[in-house]
């Protein structure tokens, strides 16, 4: 039977489609003006919104695992039954529709009410007062999850930031490049906090924790009592010790305020100097090139990102940036910045109207140190994200946790890991005893090239390359003694999701 086509292609699902029309268990169509994806899992068929609630990734290219679907772009995971975003970076659920199977055809009817989350509500013995220190990825995800699980006690979120929690990864990408509108940046509208009963106190620095009296102390001397405390203070950029690095046109990038300061400076600059060929440094380079600014990158290493991605990918990333006009000064350092002139160790001099320093971050551990929590280049936490002091949890860039995949205690600086840890910590603060066992995932974006990375490989003895890096179609496996520790990919989204599932399975053995 001929089907009416929607503007985006695909049949009108209210008219029914035959099973034979499904490809790889999925079929995209529409209901009215809404794009809907049918997903076949086991004996059931589900109808969900066709695009991810994070950045609108096409779920038709995602991976179905049991009764969930994972997004191809940044690996969010949705429950097919409820539409719930069960794994960050998506936080909002997907719309779901009622499905009927009749005479070997599938019909989609009205939108369903959002069913309750499957992992249940807060137990009766939940604490009264939860305090979260930090208004970033982990802190926000924890607060949101507490309310999603119907925690009815008080949530106080203390953040030294001036802005409500923001989509930090965007600050070195589209927002800095000038291609993302302002309203993409907050993780939630301002009204969310009042509506959800989350007391968000901005510009509030926590300076101490009294673990016996069970309260935190703020810089203004205020005390905030807690039954459970989550530390999610993130990391801060390492400052350059070079003479002249304290001038106002030398920037680092962590907060929205930092990003706005760079954008303002970029408006009056012809030439920028990026110090450090890290992920953030090179994303900043790409964003500034989009603003037509001449960009020089100075870094001590031989190849950008070689330590994380290996030499082949390092060479590719360098060439990609060079194609876009970035000039590299590798195996070199800046020894002085005098006004708008930067002198290199090699003797060269570069114009430096705007300088952005991206030479790494260090976890913000002062509070934990003062409170006497066990530390090891981060706050040591259990698989439940508990610190060494009862009722204090830690998540995100500050937490070093027992990673069951590498069998090591690891600390990473990934957006999705911080959010997922915030969510797990929230459940555990409610007494649920859920282990944090997600496979680490991060992404990075350079011009139109996304790099996805699953797993964790600090050292490897072999990199196998499937596909062609130069053609931007590849999957790299980082192995030690034959075992795959991590997988990086460019435009191999499904394979990246499959690798994630494989790493999860291995860790269960
Ligand atoms: C520009 C940029 C781009 C990035 N891009 C990517 C990416 O593409 N992919 C990726 O995986 N990761 C990316 N990251 C890393 C990612 O953003 C971090 O891993 C993540 O934000 C960590 O979350 P967090 O909650 O631990 O810390 P944060 O998000 O940094 O939040 C920490 C919060 O704690 C507050 N705070 C700190 N100390 C105190 C105190 N004493 N009292 C009160 N509040 C305090 C801070 O103000 C802040 O609100 C990027 C980071 C930056 C800066
Ligand atoms: S677009 Fe789906 S996880 Fe980002």
XYZ file of C-alpha atoms and ligand atoms in Angstrom:
566
model
C 0.000 0.000 0.000
C 1.370 3.446 -0.885
C 2.107 5.552 2.176
C 1.754 9.264 2.654
C 5.247 10.685 3.263
C 6.047 13.185 6.025
C 8.330 16.170 5.264
C 11.218 14.220 6.846
C 10.380 11.063 4.920
C 8.832 7.936 6.358
C 5.225 6.820 6.512
C 2.284 8.119 8.516
C 2.414 5.592 11.347
C -1.216 6.098 12.348
C -2.123 4.370 9.051
C -0.147 1.260 9.962
C 3.066 -0.232 8.564
C 3.970 -3.816 7.744
C 6.661 -5.682 9.703
C 8.446 -6.243 6.421
C 9.126 -2.511 6.179
C 11.368 -2.547 9.272
C 15.122 -2.409 8.625
C 17.438 -3.619 11.391
C 14.500 -3.651 13.772
C 13.655 0.033 13.274
C 11.347 2.139 11.170
C 11.149 5.941 11.146
C 7.930 7.729 10.311
C 5.647 10.366 11.712
C 2.515 10.941 13.741
C 1.034 14.302 12.788
C 4.000 16.646 12.599
C 6.120 14.643 15.053
C 8.903 12.331 13.970
C 8.506 8.928 15.565
C 10.743 5.867 15.579
C 9.361 2.344 15.813
C 11.722 -0.055 17.521
C 11.386 -3.826 17.531
C 12.829 -5.435 20.643
C 12.100 -9.077 21.509
C 8.421 -9.592 20.759
C 7.486 -5.994 21.405
C 7.333 -2.859 19.306
C 7.863 0.560 20.864
C 7.150 4.005 19.425
C 9.428 6.767 20.699
C 10.518 10.264 19.633
C 12.948 9.866 16.740
C 15.589 12.231 18.113
C 17.656 12.239 21.272
C 16.721 14.809 23.906
C 20.381 15.827 24.301
C 21.504 17.305 20.956
C 18.862 15.766 18.710
C 20.969 12.775 17.588
C 19.097 10.394 15.216
C 18.002 7.395 17.278
C 17.358 5.485 14.062
C 21.168 5.102 13.950
C 21.309 4.047 17.612
C 21.832 0.650 19.185
C 19.036 -1.323 20.826
C 20.216 -3.207 23.910
C 17.419 -5.202 25.565
C 14.577 -2.770 26.121
C 16.703 0.327 25.834
C 18.167 2.353 22.980
C 21.511 4.197 22.960
C 22.116 7.405 21.042
C 24.814 7.226 18.345
C 26.268 10.662 19.095
C 27.137 10.783 22.815
C 25.834 7.429 24.091
C 22.822 8.569 26.113
C 20.500 5.656 26.852
C 16.697 5.649 26.946
C 14.277 3.112 28.339
C 12.055 2.048 25.436
C 9.110 1.375 27.747
C 9.052 4.671 29.624
C 11.199 6.946 27.434
C 13.223 7.788 30.549
C 16.779 9.015 29.945
C 18.446 6.324 32.049
C 21.975 7.399 31.171
C 23.366 10.884 30.686
C 24.170 13.063 28.799
C 20.450 13.168 28.022
C 18.434 14.200 31.059
C 14.934 14.714 29.610
C 12.861 11.706 28.679
C 11.567 10.897 25.207
C 7.918 11.056 24.251
C 6.331 7.601 23.747
C 3.255 6.583 21.771
C 0.794 3.739 22.165
C 1.342 0.931 19.665
C -1.075 -1.697 18.419
C -0.134 -4.800 16.405
C -2.934 -6.029 14.160
C -2.936 -8.345 11.107
C 0.865 -8.280 10.803
C 0.813 -4.499 10.817
C 1.826 -1.935 13.416
C -0.355 1.074 14.157
C 0.705 4.032 16.280
C -1.996 5.805 18.257
C -1.963 8.642 20.811
C 1.013 9.837 22.837
C 1.272 8.019 26.156
C 1.480 9.651 29.527
C 5.031 9.435 30.792
C 5.134 6.291 32.962
C 6.999 6.391 36.285
C 10.725 5.706 36.260
C 11.357 2.000 36.599
C 14.004 2.280 39.280
C 11.398 3.433 41.758
C 10.993 6.173 44.276
C 13.019 7.324 47.246
C 12.768 4.863 50.136
C 10.853 5.908 53.243
C 14.074 6.093 55.284
C 15.601 8.654 52.874
C 17.511 11.499 54.540
C 15.942 14.921 55.169
C 18.698 17.234 53.987
C 21.011 16.715 51.051
C 23.678 19.304 50.306
C 25.537 19.362 46.988
C 28.723 21.392 46.670
C 29.201 22.257 42.993
C 26.904 23.476 40.238
C 28.431 21.575 37.338
C 27.829 18.300 35.517
C 27.826 15.994 38.539
C 26.057 18.367 40.930
C 23.247 19.155 38.493
C 22.714 15.525 37.465
C 22.576 14.475 41.125
C 19.993 17.112 42.066
C 17.854 16.265 39.051
C 17.998 12.538 39.812
C 17.050 13.076 43.460
C 13.847 14.788 42.389
C 13.257 12.265 39.588
C 13.281 9.572 42.267
C 10.748 11.609 44.204
C 13.048 12.570 47.053
C 10.962 14.979 49.084
C 13.568 16.341 51.507
C 15.559 19.519 51.043
C 18.250 19.873 48.370
C 20.666 22.766 48.710
C 23.121 23.201 45.864
C 26.026 25.544 46.565
C 28.002 26.780 43.592
C 30.861 29.226 43.377
C 29.827 29.859 39.753
C 27.924 33.027 38.878
C 25.777 31.129 36.355
C 23.277 28.310 36.823
C 24.709 24.931 35.682
C 25.784 25.153 32.043
C 26.568 22.818 29.178
C 30.308 23.138 29.737
C 31.451 21.138 26.661
C 29.728 23.679 24.449
C 31.931 26.471 25.830
C 34.880 25.351 23.706
C 32.744 24.387 20.682
C 29.685 25.968 19.062
C 29.119 28.641 21.711
C 32.693 29.889 21.480
C 32.556 29.662 17.681
C 29.445 31.862 17.719
C 27.150 29.235 16.203
C 25.161 28.213 19.316
C 22.431 30.474 20.619
C 22.505 31.616 24.247
C 19.585 29.392 25.238
C 21.539 26.190 24.471
C 23.899 26.851 27.333
C 21.942 26.450 30.604
C 21.345 22.779 31.441
C 17.840 23.746 32.531
C 15.770 26.919 32.431
C 16.145 29.111 35.554
C 12.594 28.209 36.569
C 13.552 24.519 36.913
C 15.230 24.994 40.294
C 12.244 26.685 41.947
C 9.789 24.300 40.361
C 11.805 21.269 41.482
C 12.377 22.697 44.963
C 16.159 22.813 44.538
C 17.683 25.673 46.498
C 20.482 26.788 44.195
C 22.803 29.342 45.768
C 25.124 30.870 43.194
C 28.328 32.810 43.920
C 28.600 30.737 47.082
C 31.991 29.293 47.852
C 32.144 26.498 50.414
C 35.277 26.883 52.512
C 34.950 24.119 55.075
C 33.181 20.946 56.150
C 32.564 20.086 59.795
C 32.177 16.333 59.531
C 31.256 15.919 63.229
C 28.614 18.652 63.367
C 27.575 17.662 59.799
C 27.474 21.054 58.174
C 29.399 22.946 55.506
C 30.672 26.479 55.987
C 30.508 29.109 53.258
C 32.948 31.951 52.592
C 30.490 34.404 54.150
C 30.465 32.342 57.363
C 27.054 30.707 56.814
C 26.497 27.105 57.886
C 24.408 24.621 55.932
C 23.525 21.375 57.696
C 23.423 18.043 55.849
C 22.399 14.440 56.388
C 24.175 13.465 53.156
C 26.759 15.573 51.383
C 27.896 15.331 47.759
C 31.179 16.931 46.767
C 31.213 17.794 43.059
C 33.697 20.648 42.897
C 35.218 19.634 39.563
C 38.589 20.810 38.399
C 40.294 24.118 37.743
C 42.598 25.054 34.902
C 46.310 24.895 35.594
C 47.698 28.452 35.390
C 50.774 29.264 33.370
C 53.767 30.237 35.504
C 55.438 32.141 32.640
C 56.268 35.850 33.188
C 53.435 37.953 31.794
C 50.796 35.220 32.126
C 48.902 37.305 34.684
C 47.892 39.957 32.132
C 44.179 40.456 31.401
C 44.413 39.243 27.808
C 45.716 35.835 28.981
C 42.706 33.578 29.583
C 41.821 30.106 30.775
C 38.491 28.422 29.981
C 36.293 26.686 32.520
C 33.208 28.773 33.256
C 30.639 30.616 31.179
C 32.214 33.860 32.431
C 35.620 32.695 31.114
C 34.041 31.881 27.761
C 32.299 35.239 27.500
C 35.568 37.009 28.310
C 37.290 35.127 25.456
C 34.443 35.958 23.051
C 34.680 39.646 23.995
C 38.450 39.627 23.522
C 38.115 37.775 20.196
C 35.968 40.579 18.803
C 38.886 42.978 18.845
C 41.672 40.569 17.900
C 43.285 39.612 14.633
C 45.527 36.908 16.010
C 45.228 34.468 18.929
C 47.768 32.323 20.660
C 46.648 29.021 22.176
C 49.076 27.534 24.652
C 48.617 23.765 24.904
C 47.489 21.276 22.252
C 45.017 19.561 24.610
C 41.403 18.760 23.737
C 40.282 22.118 25.077
C 43.191 24.014 23.492
C 42.467 22.573 20.045
C 38.699 22.948 20.323
C 39.332 26.599 21.189
C 41.634 26.865 18.156
C 38.862 25.494 15.913
C 36.261 27.835 17.430
C 38.506 30.877 16.943
C 39.202 29.873 13.334
C 35.417 29.869 12.815
C 35.615 33.515 13.911
C 38.246 34.094 11.197
C 41.002 34.797 13.705
C 44.564 33.737 12.926
C 45.505 31.014 15.432
C 48.932 29.807 16.567
C 49.215 26.800 18.897
C 52.329 26.349 21.014
C 52.847 23.042 22.866
C 55.787 20.991 24.120
C 54.694 17.654 22.685
C 55.667 16.241 19.312
C 52.093 15.515 18.276
C 48.798 16.833 19.609
C 46.822 14.352 21.722
C 49.304 11.536 21.150
C 49.274 10.581 24.844
C 45.524 9.832 24.725
C 44.867 8.880 21.102
C 48.202 7.620 19.781
C 50.499 8.876 17.008
C 48.272 8.118 14.007
C 45.320 10.054 15.374
C 47.710 12.771 16.608
C 49.064 13.289 13.082
C 45.541 13.355 11.681
C 44.370 15.972 14.181
C 47.379 18.156 13.451
C 46.772 17.938 9.685
C 43.053 18.644 10.161
C 43.798 21.832 12.081
C 46.465 22.856 9.576
C 43.962 22.435 6.743
C 41.828 24.964 8.603
C 44.711 27.397 8.889
C 46.019 26.735 12.420
C 49.792 27.168 12.712
C 51.516 24.767 15.141
C 54.711 25.429 17.080
C 55.259 21.992 18.588
C 58.157 20.877 20.803
C 58.295 24.489 21.931
C 57.056 26.567 24.876
C 56.244 30.170 25.644
C 58.880 31.662 27.953
C 57.501 35.191 28.293
C 54.473 37.257 27.326
C 55.272 40.944 27.081
C 52.171 42.899 26.203
C 51.001 41.488 22.889
C 54.234 39.653 22.089
C 54.967 36.102 23.185
C 58.541 34.830 23.096
C 59.128 31.134 22.467
C 61.917 28.991 23.882
C 63.089 28.424 20.301
C 63.603 32.188 20.001
C 60.559 32.949 17.833
C 58.181 35.779 18.665
C 54.408 35.542 18.120
C 51.714 38.176 18.142
C 49.455 37.520 21.120
C 46.501 39.879 21.217
C 44.456 37.118 22.804
C 46.042 34.216 24.658
C 44.144 31.108 25.767
C 45.971 28.703 28.041
C 44.819 25.070 27.900
C 47.532 23.139 29.684
C 45.378 20.840 31.770
C 43.306 20.975 34.920
C 43.723 19.886 38.497
C 40.927 18.578 40.712
C 39.623 20.998 43.338
C 40.490 19.085 46.473
C 40.937 21.811 49.096
C 37.656 21.048 50.850
C 38.250 17.313 50.936
C 41.768 17.819 52.202
C 40.629 20.117 54.985
C 37.907 17.656 56.004
C 40.418 14.811 56.201
C 38.935 12.639 53.420
C 41.212 9.961 51.966
C 42.923 11.309 48.853
C 45.014 9.874 46.064
C 45.388 12.445 43.271
C 41.637 12.906 43.686
C 39.118 11.941 46.344
C 39.159 8.190 46.861
C 35.658 6.752 46.631
C 34.177 3.269 46.768
C 32.224 1.714 43.895
C 29.205 3.379 45.547
C 30.988 6.751 45.305
C 31.257 7.044 49.094
C 34.306 8.831 50.435
C 36.217 7.631 53.504
C 33.836 9.644 55.733
C 30.330 8.289 56.263
C 27.554 10.100 54.424
C 29.935 12.132 52.267
C 29.989 11.206 48.582
C 32.088 12.542 45.705
C 31.473 12.556 41.941
C 32.909 13.966 38.735
C 36.378 15.295 37.996
C 37.433 15.059 41.672
C 36.552 11.379 42.207
C 38.957 8.455 41.853
C 36.876 5.293 41.745
C 37.534 1.553 41.347
C 36.941 1.052 37.624
C 35.910 -2.552 37.028
C 36.949 -2.422 33.378
C 40.609 -1.561 33.897
C 40.750 -3.017 37.451
C 42.402 0.220 38.521
C 41.388 3.220 40.578
C 40.905 5.889 37.954
C 39.939 9.547 37.768
C 38.839 11.047 34.467
C 37.704 14.441 33.266
C 34.735 13.524 31.085
C 31.360 15.256 31.010
C 29.288 12.088 30.708
C 31.177 10.302 33.482
C 30.631 13.262 35.826
C 26.897 13.318 35.088
C 26.499 9.564 35.471
C 28.446 9.592 38.720
C 26.226 12.406 39.994
C 23.200 10.251 39.187
C 24.627 7.154 40.875
C 25.657 9.169 43.938
C 22.097 10.531 44.136
C 20.632 7.023 44.194
C 23.126 5.924 46.832
C 22.452 8.961 49.008
C 18.874 7.685 48.983
C 20.099 4.313 50.226
C 19.976 2.327 46.978
C 23.505 0.777 46.946
C 24.123 1.046 43.214
C 27.671 0.531 41.967
C 29.118 2.993 39.477
C 30.156 0.652 36.686
C 29.651 2.654 33.477
C 32.360 2.393 30.843
C 33.980 5.858 30.576
C 32.981 7.791 27.470
C 33.984 11.159 26.062
C 33.657 13.009 22.809
C 35.521 15.879 21.271
C 34.662 17.954 18.214
C 37.105 19.557 15.770
C 35.421 21.449 12.914
C 33.033 18.885 11.402
C 34.934 15.897 12.835
C 33.619 14.275 16.014
C 35.881 11.888 17.923
C 34.184 9.386 20.239
C 36.134 7.431 22.826
C 34.917 4.573 25.046
C 36.931 2.834 27.731
C 40.102 3.950 29.437
C 43.654 3.274 28.307
C 46.459 5.088 30.112
C 49.030 2.782 28.526
C 48.782 0.387 25.659
C 51.155 -1.787 23.643
C 49.175 -1.975 20.385
C 46.751 0.153 18.395
C 44.746 -1.631 15.716
C 43.190 0.593 13.072
C 40.105 -0.417 11.149
C 39.193 1.882 8.240
C 40.998 5.018 7.166
C 41.773 7.867 9.567
C 42.458 10.331 6.717
C 39.074 9.505 5.179
C 37.478 10.275 8.579
C 36.033 6.790 8.791
C 37.856 4.712 11.355
C 37.833 2.719 14.565
C 40.998 2.446 16.654
C 41.389 -0.176 19.378
C 43.918 0.481 22.153
C 45.098 -2.876 23.510
C 47.343 -4.158 26.258
C 48.485 -7.781 26.072
C 45.831 -8.367 23.428
C 42.980 -7.024 25.568
C 41.008 -4.041 24.259
C 41.057 -1.240 26.833
C 39.534 1.566 24.804
C 38.130 2.358 21.371
C 38.272 5.696 19.536
C 36.276 6.341 16.395
C 35.373 8.882 13.760
C 31.984 8.491 12.054
C 31.677 4.861 13.239
C 28.951 5.592 15.755
C 27.265 2.217 15.761
C 30.588 0.406 16.125
C 31.473 2.730 19.013
C 28.223 1.789 20.768
C 28.883 -1.892 20.091
C 32.371 -1.501 21.548
C 30.845 0.048 24.670
C 28.510 -2.922 25.100
C 31.412 -5.317 24.537
C 33.520 -3.560 27.198
C 30.569 -3.739 29.598
C 30.151 -7.454 28.964
C 33.837 -8.146 29.509
C 33.799 -6.373 32.823
C 30.933 -8.590 33.987
C 32.974 -11.773 33.420
C 35.510 24.213 27.907
C 35.359 22.775 28.282
C 34.978 21.841 27.314
C 34.845 20.500 27.643
N 34.456 19.615 26.672
C 34.277 18.326 26.987
C 33.855 17.382 26.018
O 33.667 17.715 24.845
N 33.672 16.102 26.381
C 33.885 15.695 27.651
O 33.699 14.504 27.934
N 34.286 16.544 28.600
C 34.496 17.852 28.307
N 34.908 18.730 29.268
C 35.135 18.245 30.628
C 33.842 18.280 31.437
O 33.213 19.524 31.302
C 34.135 17.985 32.890
O 34.651 16.684 32.978
C 32.875 18.095 33.747
O 32.348 19.396 33.713
C 33.173 17.700 35.182
O 32.021 17.861 35.929
P 32.098 18.187 37.483
O 30.697 18.261 37.966
O 33.037 17.263 38.135
O 32.789 19.630 37.551
P 32.318 21.009 36.948
O 31.365 20.809 35.834
O 33.542 21.799 36.705
O 31.543 21.685 38.139
C 32.183 22.032 39.339
C 31.327 23.025 40.072
O 31.803 23.169 41.412
C 31.832 24.539 41.766
N 32.784 24.671 42.876
C 34.091 24.355 42.904
N 34.615 24.568 44.130
C 33.596 25.022 44.893
C 33.484 25.404 46.266
N 34.510 25.356 47.104
N 32.281 25.850 46.710
C 31.209 25.896 45.884
N 31.260 25.521 44.589
C 32.428 25.089 44.109
C 32.215 25.214 40.468
O 31.899 26.563 40.494
C 31.347 24.426 39.494
O 30.027 24.909 39.524
C 35.075 20.080 28.970
C 35.476 21.009 29.933
C 35.615 22.343 29.609
C 36.034 23.344 30.652
S 22.708 13.766 20.906
Fe 22.176 11.958 21.915
S 23.599 11.779 23.490
Fe 24.083 13.671 22.564
